[in-house]
Coordinates of C-alpha atoms in Angstrom, one line a residue:
M1 CA -8.1 31.2 -9.6
T2 CA -4.4 30.7 -9.2
T3 CA -4.9 29.4 -5.6
R4 CA -7.8 27.2 -6.3
R5 CA -6.4 25.2 -9.2
P6 CA -3.6 23.8 -7.4
A7 CA -5.7 22.7 -4.6
R8 CA -8.1 21.1 -6.9
T9 CA -5.3 19.3 -8.7
A10 CA -3.9 18.1 -5.3
A11 CA -7.4 17.0 -4.3
A12 CA -7.9 15.2 -7.5
V13 CA -4.4 13.3 -7.1
I14 CA -5.4 12.3 -3.5
G15 CA -8.7 11.0 -4.6
V16 CA -7.2 9.0 -7.4
T17 CA -4.6 7.6 -5.1
A18 CA -7.1 6.7 -2.5
L19 CA -8.6 4.2 -5.0
A20 CA -5.7 1.9 -4.2
P21 CA -6.4 1.2 -0.7
V22 CA -10.1 1.2 -1.4
S23 CA -9.4 -1.5 -3.9
W24 CA -7.3 -3.5 -1.4
G25 CA -10.2 -3.4 0.9
T26 CA -12.0 -5.7 -1.4
T27 CA -9.3 -8.4 -1.1
Y28 CA -10.8 -10.1 1.9
A29 CA -14.4 -10.7 0.3
V30 CA -12.8 -11.9 -2.9
T31 CA -10.5 -14.2 -1.1
T32 CA -13.2 -15.9 1.0
E33 CA -15.9 -16.0 -1.7
F34 CA -14.1 -17.1 -4.9
L35 CA -10.6 -18.5 -4.1
P36 CA -9.3 -21.9 -2.8
P37 CA -9.1 -21.9 0.9
D38 CA -5.8 -22.1 3.0
R39 CA -3.5 -21.0 0.1
P40 CA -2.2 -17.5 1.3
L41 CA 1.1 -17.8 -0.4
F42 CA -0.2 -18.9 -3.7
T43 CA -2.7 -16.2 -3.6
A44 CA 0.1 -13.6 -3.0
L45 CA 1.9 -15.0 -5.9
M46 CA -1.0 -14.9 -8.2
R47 CA -1.5 -11.3 -7.4
A48 CA 2.0 -10.1 -7.8
L49 CA 3.8 -12.2 -10.6
P50 CA 1.2 -12.2 -13.3
A51 CA 0.4 -8.4 -12.9
G52 CA 4.2 -7.6 -12.9
L53 CA 5.0 -9.6 -16.1
L54 CA 1.9 -7.9 -17.9
L55 CA 3.2 -4.5 -17.0
L56 CA 6.7 -5.5 -18.1
A57 CA 5.4 -6.6 -21.4
L58 CA 3.2 -3.2 -21.8
T59 CA 6.1 -0.9 -21.0
R60 CA 9.1 -2.7 -22.4
V61 CA 11.2 -1.0 -20.0
L62 CA 13.8 -2.7 -17.5
P63 CA 15.9 -1.2 -14.7
R64 CA 19.4 0.1 -15.5
G65 CA 22.4 0.3 -13.2
A66 CA 21.6 0.9 -9.6
W67 CA 18.0 0.5 -10.3
W68 CA 18.3 -3.1 -10.5
A69 CA 19.0 -3.1 -6.8
K70 CA 16.5 -0.5 -5.9
A71 CA 13.7 -2.2 -7.6
A72 CA 14.5 -5.4 -5.8
V73 CA 14.4 -3.7 -2.5
L74 CA 11.2 -1.9 -3.2
G75 CA 9.6 -5.0 -4.6
A76 CA 10.5 -7.0 -1.6
L77 CA 9.2 -4.3 0.8
N78 CA 6.0 -3.4 -1.0
I79 CA 5.2 -6.7 -2.3
G80 CA 7.7 -9.8 -1.6
A81 CA 7.8 -9.4 2.2
F82 CA 4.4 -7.5 2.6
F83 CA 2.0 -10.0 1.0
P84 CA 3.0 -13.2 2.8
L85 CA 3.5 -11.5 6.2
L86 CA 0.2 -10.0 5.9
F87 CA -1.5 -13.3 5.1
V88 CA 0.3 -15.1 8.0
A89 CA -1.0 -12.3 10.4
A90 CA -4.5 -12.7 9.0
Y91 CA -4.6 -16.6 9.4
R92 CA -3.1 -16.5 12.9
L93 CA -4.7 -13.6 14.6
P94 CA -8.4 -13.4 15.8
G95 CA -10.8 -11.1 14.1
G96 CA -9.5 -7.9 12.7
M97 CA -6.3 -7.7 15.0
A98 CA -4.0 -7.8 11.9
A99 CA -6.0 -4.9 10.4
V100 CA -5.7 -3.0 13.7
V101 CA -1.8 -3.5 13.7
G102 CA -1.7 -2.4 10.0
S103 CA -3.6 0.8 10.9
A104 CA -0.6 2.0 12.7
G105 CA 1.1 2.2 9.2
P106 CA 0.7 6.0 9.1
L107 CA 2.8 6.3 12.4
F108 CA 5.5 4.0 11.1
V109 CA 5.5 6.3 7.8
V110 CA 6.0 9.4 9.9
G111 CA 8.7 8.0 11.9
L112 CA 10.5 6.6 8.8
S113 CA 9.9 10.0 7.0
A114 CA 11.6 11.8 9.9
F115 CA 14.7 9.4 9.6
L116 CA 14.9 9.0 5.7
L117 CA 13.4 12.2 4.4
G118 CA 14.1 14.7 7.2
Q119 CA 10.5 15.5 7.6
R120 CA 9.7 16.3 11.3
P121 CA 6.3 15.2 12.4
A122 CA 4.0 17.8 13.8
P123 CA 2.2 16.8 17.1
R124 CA -1.0 17.2 15.1
T125 CA 0.1 14.5 12.7
L126 CA 1.0 12.1 15.5
L127 CA -2.5 12.7 17.2
T128 CA -4.2 12.2 13.7
G129 CA -2.4 8.6 13.3
L130 CA -3.5 7.6 16.8
V131 CA -7.1 8.8 16.2
A132 CA -7.1 6.8 12.7
A133 CA -5.7 3.7 14.5
F134 CA -8.3 3.9 17.0
G135 CA -11.1 4.4 14.7
V136 CA -10.1 1.4 12.7
S137 CA -9.8 -0.7 15.9
L138 CA -13.6 0.1 16.6
V139 CA -14.5 -1.2 13.3
V140 CA -12.6 -4.4 12.9
L141 CA -11.5 -5.6 16.4
K142 CA -14.0 -8.2 17.5
G143 CA -14.3 -10.9 20.2
A144 CA -11.1 -11.5 22.1
G145 CA -8.9 -14.4 22.0
A146 CA -5.4 -15.6 22.8
L147 CA -3.0 -13.6 20.7
D148 CA -0.5 -15.7 18.6
L149 CA 3.1 -14.2 18.9
V150 CA 4.1 -15.2 15.5
G151 CA 0.8 -13.6 14.0
V152 CA 1.6 -10.3 16.1
L153 CA 5.1 -10.1 14.9
A154 CA 4.2 -10.9 11.2
A155 CA 1.4 -8.1 11.4
V156 CA 4.0 -5.7 12.9
A157 CA 6.6 -6.7 10.2
S158 CA 4.2 -6.3 7.4
T159 CA 3.1 -2.8 8.5
V160 CA 6.8 -1.8 8.8
S161 CA 7.7 -3.4 5.5
M162 CA 4.9 -1.3 3.5
A163 CA 5.7 1.8 5.5
A164 CA 9.5 1.6 4.5
G165 CA 8.5 0.8 1.0
T166 CA 6.4 3.8 0.9
V167 CA 9.0 6.2 2.3
L168 CA 11.8 4.7 0.0
T169 CA 9.6 4.9 -3.1
K170 CA 9.1 8.6 -2.2
R171 CA 12.9 9.0 -1.6
W172 CA 14.2 7.4 -4.5
G173 CA 11.6 8.7 -6.9
R174 CA 12.1 7.3 -10.5
P175 CA 14.7 7.1 -13.0
E176 CA 14.5 9.9 -15.8
G177 CA 12.2 8.8 -18.4
V178 CA 10.5 6.0 -16.5
G179 CA 6.8 6.3 -15.7
P180 CA 5.1 5.0 -12.7
L181 CA 3.6 2.0 -14.7
A182 CA 7.2 0.6 -15.4
L183 CA 8.2 1.2 -11.9
T184 CA 5.0 -0.8 -10.8
G185 CA 6.0 -3.6 -13.0
W186 CA 9.5 -3.8 -11.7
Q187 CA 8.3 -4.1 -8.2
L188 CA 5.4 -6.5 -8.8
T189 CA 7.9 -8.9 -10.7
A190 CA 10.5 -8.6 -8.2
G191 CA 8.2 -9.4 -5.3
G192 CA 6.5 -12.2 -7.2
L193 CA 9.7 -14.0 -7.9
L194 CA 10.5 -13.7 -4.2
I195 CA 7.3 -15.2 -3.1
A196 CA 7.4 -18.0 -5.8
P197 CA 10.0 -20.3 -4.1
I198 CA 8.5 -19.7 -0.6
A199 CA 4.9 -20.6 -2.0
L200 CA 6.2 -23.7 -3.6
L201 CA 8.2 -25.0 -0.5
A202 CA 5.4 -24.1 2.0
E203 CA 2.3 -25.0 0.1
G204 CA 3.5 -27.4 -2.8
A205 CA 2.0 -27.6 -6.1
P206 CA -0.8 -25.0 -7.2
P207 CA -4.3 -26.2 -6.5
A208 CA -7.0 -27.0 -9.1
L209 CA -8.9 -23.9 -10.2
D210 CA -12.5 -23.7 -11.2
G211 CA -14.0 -20.8 -13.1
R212 CA -14.8 -18.6 -10.0
A213 CA -11.2 -19.0 -8.6
V214 CA -9.9 -18.0 -12.1
G215 CA -12.1 -14.9 -12.2
G216 CA -11.1 -13.9 -8.6
Y217 CA -7.4 -14.3 -9.4
L218 CA -7.9 -12.3 -12.5
Y219 CA -9.5 -9.4 -10.5
L220 CA -6.7 -9.6 -7.9
A221 CA -4.0 -9.5 -10.4
L222 CA -5.3 -6.9 -12.7
A223 CA -7.7 -4.4 -10.8
N224 CA -6.6 -5.2 -7.3
T225 CA -2.8 -5.2 -8.1
A226 CA -1.7 -3.9 -11.4
V227 CA -4.0 -1.0 -11.5
A228 CA -4.1 -0.2 -7.9
Y229 CA -0.3 -0.4 -7.2
W230 CA 0.2 1.7 -10.5
L231 CA -2.2 4.4 -8.9
W232 CA -0.4 4.1 -5.5
F233 CA 3.1 4.6 -6.7
R234 CA 1.9 7.2 -9.2
G235 CA 0.4 8.9 -6.2
I236 CA 3.5 8.7 -4.0
G237 CA 5.4 10.5 -6.6
R238 CA 3.1 13.5 -6.2
L239 CA 2.0 13.3 -2.6
T240 CA 4.1 13.4 0.6
A241 CA 5.0 10.2 2.2
T242 CA 2.6 11.2 5.1
Q243 CA -0.3 12.0 2.8
A244 CA 0.1 8.6 1.1
G245 CA 0.7 6.7 4.4
F246 CA -2.6 8.2 5.9
L247 CA -4.6 6.6 3.0
G248 CA -3.9 3.3 4.3
P249 CA -6.8 3.1 6.8
L250 CA -9.3 3.4 3.9
S251 CA -8.5 -0.3 3.3
P252 CA -9.9 -1.9 6.4
L253 CA -12.9 0.7 6.3
T254 CA -13.6 -0.5 2.7
A255 CA -13.4 -4.1 3.9
A256 CA -16.1 -3.4 6.5
V257 CA -18.3 -1.7 4.0
V258 CA -18.1 -4.5 1.4
G259 CA -18.7 -7.0 4.3
W260 CA -21.8 -5.1 5.2
A261 CA -23.2 -4.5 1.6
A262 CA -22.1 -7.7 -0.2
L263 CA -21.7 -10.3 2.5
G264 CA -24.7 -9.4 4.9
Q265 CA -22.2 -8.5 7.8
A266 CA -24.0 -6.1 10.3
L267 CA -22.4 -2.8 11.4
T268 CA -23.0 -1.8 15.0
P269 CA -23.2 2.0 16.1
V270 CA -19.7 1.4 17.5
Q271 CA -18.3 0.3 14.1
V272 CA -19.9 3.3 12.3
A273 CA -18.6 5.7 14.8
G274 CA -15.1 4.2 14.3
M275 CA -15.4 4.5 10.6
A276 CA -16.3 8.3 10.9
L277 CA -13.3 8.7 13.3
A278 CA -10.9 6.9 11.0
F279 CA -12.2 8.7 7.9
G280 CA -12.1 12.0 9.6
A281 CA -8.5 11.5 10.8
T282 CA -7.6 10.5 7.0
L283 CA -9.2 13.7 5.8
A284 CA -7.5 15.9 8.5
A285 CA -4.0 14.3 7.5
Q286 CA -4.6 15.3 3.9
L287 CA -5.5 18.9 4.9
G288 CA -2.8 19.2 7.2
A289 CA -0.2 18.0 5.0
G290 CA -1.5 20.2 2.2
R291 CA -0.9 23.3 4.3
T292 CA 2.6 22.5 5.1
S293 CA 3.9 21.2 1.8
S294 CA 3.3 22.5 -1.8
F295 CA 1.8 20.3 -4.3
S296 CA 4.2 19.8 -7.3
S297 CA 4.2 17.6 -10.6
P298 CA 5.7 14.2 -10.9
E299 CA 8.5 15.6 -13.0
K300 CA 9.5 18.1 -10.2
N301 CA 9.2 15.5 -7.6
S302 CA 11.4 13.1 -9.6
R303 CA 14.1 15.6 -10.0
K304 CA 14.0 16.6 -6.3
D305 CA 14.1 12.8 -5.3
S306 CA 17.1 12.2 -7.6
M307 CA 19.0 15.1 -6.0
D308 CA 18.1 13.7 -2.6
L309 CA 19.7 10.5 -3.6
T310 CA 23.3 12.2 -3.2
V311 CA 22.5 12.8 0.5
P312 CA 23.2 9.8 2.7
A313 CA 20.1 9.0 4.7
L314 CA 22.1 8.5 7.9
R315 CA 23.7 11.9 7.6
R316 CA 20.6 13.9 8.9

C-alpha cells in the first residue's frame, strides 16, 4: 500500500498536467473556425492578457523583491515570446512543419535541464525524445514545400523559449506562500504586456468581433490559457522538468484528433502509427522518469527549488 499510493498520486498529477497540452491542441481548430483571419498577434494578446488580469484579480497577490524580474523573465519565455514566435512559424511554414519543430521540445528540455538543473540525461531519455519527434512528424507533416528561413528560425526559437521557461520554472519554484494560480497570473500578465505593443505596431487596431469570435476568445483566454497554464505550472512544481517536457507532444496529437473528429480531416494509417509512436514515447518518458526520481509534494519541491537558487547555474 505504501508503494502504490505515491505511484497513484504521481500518475494523477501527470494526468492532470497532461490536460494542459491537450487543451492547447484545440487552439488551431478554434482559431480557424471562430476567430478573425490573419490576426495572430492580436489572438496571442487576447489569450494572455485578459487571463492574466483575471488571475491577478482572483489571487490579489503581486510579486515581491526579485520575483518582479523572475516573473517578467518567465512571462517572456513562456508567453510573451513563445506565442508570437509560434504564430509566425505557423503562418510561414507549410503544413505541420511548425509542430514538427515544436515536437523537439523535450530534447531542448533535457539539454537545458542538464545545464541549469544538473540532471544528466540517460540515453533512453534521448532516444525517447527522438521517437516522440518522429511520431509527431508522421502525424502532422504533409506535402512538401519551400521552407521559409524566417519561419524555421521562429519555430526553433519558440520551442527553445518554451523549453527554457519550463526549466526555469522548475528551477526557481515559487515564493513561499504563493500558489501556482498567482504564479500563472504573473506570467500571463507579463507576457501579455510584452505582446500588446508588438501587436499594435504590427497589426494596428483590434478587428471588429462578432459573437463567434467573442466566444472563441473567451474559450482561449479562460479554458485554453488561464486554466491550462495553471495546470501546467502546478504540474511543473510536482514533476521533473523532463516529465513535463515530454507531455508537449500531446498537443499536436490532440490537434490531429480534433481535426479528424470535428473538422472531418481524414487520418491515414501512417498518421495513426505516428500517433501511437508519439504517445508511446510520452508514456515511456513518464515511466522512466518515475523510476529515477521520487515524487514529492509541491511544498517540498518549492523548498528544494528555493535552496537551489543559492547555487549559480553556471557553476555546475
